[in-house]
Coordinates of C-alpha atoms in Angstrom, one line a residue:
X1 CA 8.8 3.7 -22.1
X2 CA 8.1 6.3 -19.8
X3 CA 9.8 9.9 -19.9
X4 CA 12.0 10.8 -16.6
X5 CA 9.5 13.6 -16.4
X6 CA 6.5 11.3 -16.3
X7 CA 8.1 8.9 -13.5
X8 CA 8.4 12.3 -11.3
X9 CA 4.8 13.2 -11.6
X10 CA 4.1 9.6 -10.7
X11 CA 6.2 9.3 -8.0
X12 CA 5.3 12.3 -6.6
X13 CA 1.0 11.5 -6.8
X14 CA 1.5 8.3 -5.3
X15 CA 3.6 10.3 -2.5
X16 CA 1.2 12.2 -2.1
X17 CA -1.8 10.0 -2.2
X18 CA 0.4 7.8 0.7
X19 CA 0.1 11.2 2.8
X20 CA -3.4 11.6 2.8
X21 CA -4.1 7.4 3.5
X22 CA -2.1 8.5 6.2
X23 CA -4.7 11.4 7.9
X24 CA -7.7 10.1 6.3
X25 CA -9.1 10.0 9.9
X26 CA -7.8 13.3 10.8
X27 CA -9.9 16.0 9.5
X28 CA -7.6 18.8 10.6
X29 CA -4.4 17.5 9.5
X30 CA -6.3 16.8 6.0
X31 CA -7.0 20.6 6.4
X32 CA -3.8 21.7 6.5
X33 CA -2.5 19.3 3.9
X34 CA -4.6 20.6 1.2
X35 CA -4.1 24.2 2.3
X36 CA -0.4 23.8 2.0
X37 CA -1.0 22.3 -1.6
X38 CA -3.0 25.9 -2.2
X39 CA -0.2 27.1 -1.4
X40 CA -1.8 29.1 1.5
X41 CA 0.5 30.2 4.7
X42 CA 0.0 28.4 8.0
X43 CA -2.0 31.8 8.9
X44 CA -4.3 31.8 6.2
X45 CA -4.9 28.1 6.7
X46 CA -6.0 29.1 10.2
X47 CA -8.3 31.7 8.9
X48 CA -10.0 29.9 6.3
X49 CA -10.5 26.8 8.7
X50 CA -11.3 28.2 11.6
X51 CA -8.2 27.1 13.8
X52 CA -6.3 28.6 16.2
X53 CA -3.0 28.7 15.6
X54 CA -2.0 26.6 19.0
X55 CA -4.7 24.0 16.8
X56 CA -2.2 24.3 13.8
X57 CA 0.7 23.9 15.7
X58 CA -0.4 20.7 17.4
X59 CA -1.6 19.1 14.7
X60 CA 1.6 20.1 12.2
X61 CA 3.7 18.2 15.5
X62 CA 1.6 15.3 14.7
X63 CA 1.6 15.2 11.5
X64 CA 5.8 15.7 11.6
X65 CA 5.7 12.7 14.2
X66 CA 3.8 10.6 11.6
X67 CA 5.9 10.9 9.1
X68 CA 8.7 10.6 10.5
X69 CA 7.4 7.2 11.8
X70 CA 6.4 6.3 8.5
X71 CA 9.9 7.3 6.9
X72 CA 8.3 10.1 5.0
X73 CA 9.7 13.2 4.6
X74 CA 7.4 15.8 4.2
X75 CA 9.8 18.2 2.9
X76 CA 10.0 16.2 -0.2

């Protein structure tokens, strides 16, 4: 059997691995995603990308739209 902790960490890959199926065609969103995993800001994903921050902004509005047509949260 499976610890709870275990279940978590597998939930939470397979989350996650359902997020990036999701913008495999979208290079920028994928971008951001891993950025935010870094743990980098939404201006030092700008910076080390390239992107403007009206770029970022667009793109985190689709991303938020996706999701929330997908039932994801992103928040979670």
């Amino acid at each position: 059997m499976r610890s709870p902790i275990r279940r978590r960490i597998l939930a939470a890959a397979q989350k996650l691995a359902n997020v990036y199926r999701l913008f495999e065609a979208d290079p920028r969103a994928l971008k951001i995603i891993a950025g935010m995993a870094d743990g980098l800001t939404a201006r030092e994903i700008c910076k080390v990308h390239d992107m403007s921050e009206l770029d970022y902004d667009t793109t985190r509005r689709r991303m938020r739209r996706t999701l929330l047509r997908h039932q994801q949260n992103w928040s979670k």
